[in-house]
Amino acid sequence: MLLRPALDRYSPIYVTTNAKLGTRDGLVGVRVLPDCNRDQPSKSLRSLWHSFRLVWKSRPNLLVTTGALPGLFCLIGARLLGAKTIWIDSVANSDGPSLSGRFAKPFSTLWLAQWPHLADGRDVLYGGSLL
């Protein structure tokens, strides 16, 4: 939600795994996806299905995600439909890219790290952090 001021002029669709975040930030029409992680195969399949269905219906021109597995599913779906995609890896990963972030690289138009030492100036860029 920290990117909201930069994105609001584009009529974005906000997607989260926590419905309370939309309410907290006063957003209307927030889409909620089932949360999952790599240790939850059945939940991951369910999240994959819902993520792809959401992307298919909304047909984004640009998708920005701040990470995690449901965001990766949306990013892959959007890229396969021809959208530009931006992956912003989690600030929690200061030692290296997250696992989802590593999978996101081939599907990302732009891949951003939130730690300057993780940027290589070519495939991984640093543009600041969201904290």
PDB file of C-alpha atoms in Angstrom:
ATOM      1  CA  MET A   1       0.000   0.000   0.000  1.00  0.00           C
ATOM      2  CA  LEU A   2       3.047   2.263   0.224  1.00  0.00           C
ATOM      3  CA  LEU A   3       3.047   2.473  -3.585  1.00  0.00           C
ATOM      4  CA  ARG A   4      -0.541   3.714  -3.663  1.00  0.00           C
ATOM      5  CA  PRO A   5       0.252   7.428  -4.239  1.00  0.00           C
ATOM      6  CA  ALA A   6       2.308   6.509  -7.315  1.00  0.00           C
ATOM      7  CA  LEU A   7      -0.291   4.125  -8.726  1.00  0.00           C
ATOM      8  CA  ASP A   8      -3.677   5.711  -8.040  1.00  0.00           C
ATOM      9  CA  ARG A   9      -3.693   7.785 -11.241  1.00  0.00           C
ATOM     10  CA  TYR A  10      -3.727   4.536 -13.257  1.00  0.00           C
ATOM     11  CA  SER A  11      -6.957   3.113 -11.750  1.00  0.00           C
ATOM     12  CA  PRO A  12      -5.181   0.124 -10.242  1.00  0.00           C
ATOM     13  CA  ILE A  13      -6.742  -3.052  -8.971  1.00  0.00           C
ATOM     14  CA  TYR A  14      -5.341  -3.839  -5.550  1.00  0.00           C
ATOM     15  CA  VAL A  15      -4.935  -7.490  -4.648  1.00  0.00           C
ATOM     16  CA  THR A  16      -4.000  -8.855  -1.255  1.00  0.00           C
ATOM     17  CA  THR A  17      -4.163 -12.027   0.788  1.00  0.00           C
ATOM     18  CA  ASN A  18      -5.414 -10.069   3.797  1.00  0.00           C
ATOM     19  CA  ALA A  19      -8.842  -8.467   3.345  1.00  0.00           C
ATOM     20  CA  LYS A  20      -8.307  -6.281   6.388  1.00  0.00           C
ATOM     21  CA  LEU A  21      -5.582  -4.327   4.591  1.00  0.00           C
ATOM     22  CA  GLY A  22      -8.023  -2.891   2.064  1.00  0.00           C
ATOM     23  CA  THR A  23     -10.403  -1.837   4.812  1.00  0.00           C
ATOM     24  CA  ARG A  24      -7.563  -0.377   6.861  1.00  0.00           C
ATOM     25  CA  ASP A  25      -6.395   1.738   3.930  1.00  0.00           C
ATOM     26  CA  GLY A  26      -9.885   2.789   2.801  1.00  0.00           C
ATOM     27  CA  LEU A  27      -9.716   1.005  -0.549  1.00  0.00           C
ATOM     28  CA  VAL A  28     -12.810  -0.094  -2.425  1.00  0.00           C
ATOM     29  CA  GLY A  29     -12.952  -3.167  -4.651  1.00  0.00           C
ATOM     30  CA  VAL A  30      -9.838  -4.818  -3.272  1.00  0.00           C
ATOM     31  CA  ARG A  31      -9.488  -8.380  -4.544  1.00  0.00           C
ATOM     32  CA  VAL A  32      -8.459 -11.057  -2.051  1.00  0.00           C
ATOM     33  CA  LEU A  33      -6.504 -14.152  -3.028  1.00  0.00           C
ATOM     34  CA  PRO A  34      -5.984 -17.237  -0.890  1.00  0.00           C
ATOM     35  CA  ASP A  35      -2.636 -17.057   0.861  1.00  0.00           C
ATOM     36  CA  CYS A  36      -0.157 -19.890   0.490  1.00  0.00           C
ATOM     37  CA  ASN A  37       3.486 -20.820   0.628  1.00  0.00           C
ATOM     38  CA  ARG A  38       5.715 -23.538  -0.758  1.00  0.00           C
ATOM     39  CA  ASP A  39       5.012 -25.826   2.199  1.00  0.00           C
ATOM     40  CA  GLN A  40       1.280 -25.890   1.451  1.00  0.00           C
ATOM     41  CA  PRO A  41       0.809 -27.635  -1.928  1.00  0.00           C
ATOM     42  CA  SER A  42      -2.989 -27.816  -1.874  1.00  0.00           C
ATOM     43  CA  LYS A  43      -3.325 -24.188  -0.788  1.00  0.00           C
ATOM     44  CA  SER A  44      -0.775 -23.219  -3.428  1.00  0.00           C
ATOM     45  CA  LEU A  45      -2.794 -24.906  -6.176  1.00  0.00           C
ATOM     46  CA  ARG A  46      -5.918 -23.141  -4.979  1.00  0.00           C
ATOM     47  CA  SER A  47      -4.083 -19.802  -4.924  1.00  0.00           C
ATOM     48  CA  LEU A  48      -2.644 -20.484  -8.394  1.00  0.00           C
ATOM     49  CA  TRP A  49      -6.113 -21.107  -9.790  1.00  0.00           C
ATOM     50  CA  HIS A  50      -7.576 -17.943  -8.214  1.00  0.00           C
ATOM     51  CA  SER A  51      -4.548 -15.855  -9.229  1.00  0.00           C
ATOM     52  CA  PHE A  52      -4.666 -16.925 -12.875  1.00  0.00           C
ATOM     53  CA  ARG A  53      -8.438 -16.457 -13.001  1.00  0.00           C
ATOM     54  CA  LEU A  54      -8.135 -12.938 -11.585  1.00  0.00           C
ATOM     55  CA  VAL A  55      -5.404 -11.995 -14.057  1.00  0.00           C
ATOM     56  CA  TRP A  56      -7.340 -13.522 -16.951  1.00  0.00           C
ATOM     57  CA  LYS A  57     -10.477 -11.523 -16.076  1.00  0.00           C
ATOM     58  CA  SER A  58      -8.709  -8.228 -15.353  1.00  0.00           C
ATOM     59  CA  ARG A  59      -6.183  -8.351 -18.244  1.00  0.00           C
ATOM     60  CA  PRO A  60      -3.677  -5.903 -16.726  1.00  0.00           C
ATOM     61  CA  ASN A  61      -1.313  -3.843 -18.864  1.00  0.00           C
ATOM     62  CA  LEU A  62       1.061  -3.599 -15.920  1.00  0.00           C
ATOM     63  CA  LEU A  63       1.358  -5.737 -12.819  1.00  0.00           C
ATOM     64  CA  VAL A  64       3.397  -4.693  -9.792  1.00  0.00           C
ATOM     65  CA  THR A  65       3.919  -7.100  -6.927  1.00  0.00           C
ATOM     66  CA  THR A  66       5.897  -6.910  -3.757  1.00  0.00           C
ATOM     67  CA  GLY A  67       6.403 -10.615  -3.632  1.00  0.00           C
ATOM     68  CA  ALA A  68       5.247 -13.846  -2.040  1.00  0.00           C
ATOM     69  CA  LEU A  69       3.853 -16.847  -3.872  1.00  0.00           C
ATOM     70  CA  PRO A  70       0.384 -15.479  -4.789  1.00  0.00           C
ATOM     71  CA  GLY A  71       2.108 -12.411  -6.257  1.00  0.00           C
ATOM     72  CA  LEU A  72       4.395 -14.681  -8.255  1.00  0.00           C
ATOM     73  CA  PHE A  73       1.367 -16.521  -9.666  1.00  0.00           C
ATOM     74  CA  CYS A  74      -0.213 -13.218 -10.730  1.00  0.00           C
ATOM     75  CA  LEU A  75       3.063 -12.008 -12.234  1.00  0.00           C
ATOM     76  CA  ILE A  76       3.490 -15.162 -14.323  1.00  0.00           C
ATOM     77  CA  GLY A  77      -0.123 -15.028 -15.506  1.00  0.00           C
ATOM     78  CA  ALA A  78       0.131 -11.364 -16.441  1.00  0.00           C
ATOM     79  CA  ARG A  79       3.400 -11.857 -18.300  1.00  0.00           C
ATOM     80  CA  LEU A  80       1.966 -14.769 -20.267  1.00  0.00           C
ATOM     81  CA  LEU A  81      -0.837 -12.422 -21.347  1.00  0.00           C
ATOM     82  CA  GLY A  82       1.699  -9.837 -22.529  1.00  0.00           C
ATOM     83  CA  ALA A  83       1.616  -7.391 -19.613  1.00  0.00           C
ATOM     84  CA  LYS A  84       4.663  -5.577 -18.331  1.00  0.00           C
ATOM     85  CA  THR A  85       5.556  -6.854 -14.884  1.00  0.00           C
ATOM     86  CA  ILE A  86       7.477  -5.417 -11.972  1.00  0.00           C
ATOM     87  CA  TRP A  87       8.708  -7.613  -9.145  1.00  0.00           C
ATOM     88  CA  ILE A  88       9.783  -5.830  -5.951  1.00  0.00           C
ATOM     89  CA  ASP A  89      11.500  -8.381  -3.768  1.00  0.00           C
ATOM     90  CA  SER A  90      10.718  -8.417  -0.082  1.00  0.00           C
ATOM     91  CA  VAL A  91      12.753  -6.169   2.171  1.00  0.00           C
ATOM     92  CA  ALA A  92      13.004  -9.153   4.508  1.00  0.00           C
ATOM     93  CA  ASN A  93      15.522 -10.758   2.153  1.00  0.00           C
ATOM     94  CA  SER A  94      18.727  -8.863   2.828  1.00  0.00           C
ATOM     95  CA  ASP A  95      21.055 -11.786   2.104  1.00  0.00           C
ATOM     96  CA  GLY A  96      19.753 -12.608  -1.363  1.00  0.00           C
ATOM     97  CA  PRO A  97      16.641 -12.830  -3.505  1.00  0.00           C
ATOM     98  CA  SER A  98      13.633 -14.690  -2.145  1.00  0.00           C
ATOM     99  CA  LEU A  99      12.765 -18.060  -3.676  1.00  0.00           C
ATOM    100  CA  SER A 100       9.678 -16.529  -5.293  1.00  0.00           C
ATOM    101  CA  GLY A 101      11.848 -13.679  -6.537  1.00  0.00           C
ATOM    102  CA  ARG A 102      14.252 -16.079  -8.207  1.00  0.00           C
ATOM    103  CA  PHE A 103      11.347 -17.774  -9.997  1.00  0.00           C
ATOM    104  CA  ALA A 104       9.966 -14.341 -10.944  1.00  0.00           C
ATOM    105  CA  LYS A 105      13.096 -13.163 -12.786  1.00  0.00           C
ATOM    106  CA  PRO A 106      12.340 -14.674 -16.206  1.00  0.00           C
ATOM    107  CA  PHE A 107       8.777 -13.319 -16.057  1.00  0.00           C
ATOM    108  CA  SER A 108       9.677  -9.821 -14.837  1.00  0.00           C
ATOM    109  CA  THR A 109      10.051  -6.814 -17.083  1.00  0.00           C
ATOM    110  CA  LEU A 110      11.720  -5.059 -14.161  1.00  0.00           C
ATOM    111  CA  TRP A 111      13.119  -6.756 -11.057  1.00  0.00           C
ATOM    112  CA  LEU A 112      13.848  -4.540  -8.061  1.00  0.00           C
ATOM    113  CA  ALA A 113      15.714  -5.321  -4.849  1.00  0.00           C
ATOM    114  CA  GLN A 114      15.116  -3.290  -1.713  1.00  0.00           C
ATOM    115  CA  TRP A 115      18.746  -3.571  -0.637  1.00  0.00           C
ATOM    116  CA  PRO A 116      21.450  -1.739  -2.629  1.00  0.00           C
ATOM    117  CA  HIS A 117      24.030  -4.495  -2.218  1.00  0.00           C
ATOM    118  CA  LEU A 118      21.724  -7.003  -3.979  1.00  0.00           C
ATOM    119  CA  ALA A 119      21.544  -4.942  -7.177  1.00  0.00           C
ATOM    120  CA  ASP A 120      23.838  -5.891 -10.028  1.00  0.00           C
ATOM    121  CA  GLY A 121      22.957  -2.895 -12.228  1.00  0.00           C
ATOM    122  CA  ARG A 122      21.775  -5.158 -15.037  1.00  0.00           C
ATOM    123  CA  ASP A 123      19.133  -7.752 -14.097  1.00  0.00           C
ATOM    124  CA  VAL A 124      18.519  -6.635 -10.527  1.00  0.00           C
ATOM    125  CA  LEU A 125      18.088  -2.925  -9.884  1.00  0.00           C
ATOM    126  CA  TYR A 126      17.793  -0.929  -6.695  1.00  0.00           C
ATOM    127  CA  GLY A 127      15.444   2.069  -6.564  1.00  0.00           C
ATOM    128  CA  GLY A 128      15.032   2.455  -2.810  1.00  0.00           C
ATOM    129  CA  SER A 129      13.069   0.552  -0.215  1.00  0.00           C
ATOM    130  CA  LEU A 130       9.414   0.613   0.766  1.00  0.00           C
ATOM    131  CA  LEU A 131      10.034   1.103   4.463  1.00  0.00           C
TER     132      LEU A 131
END
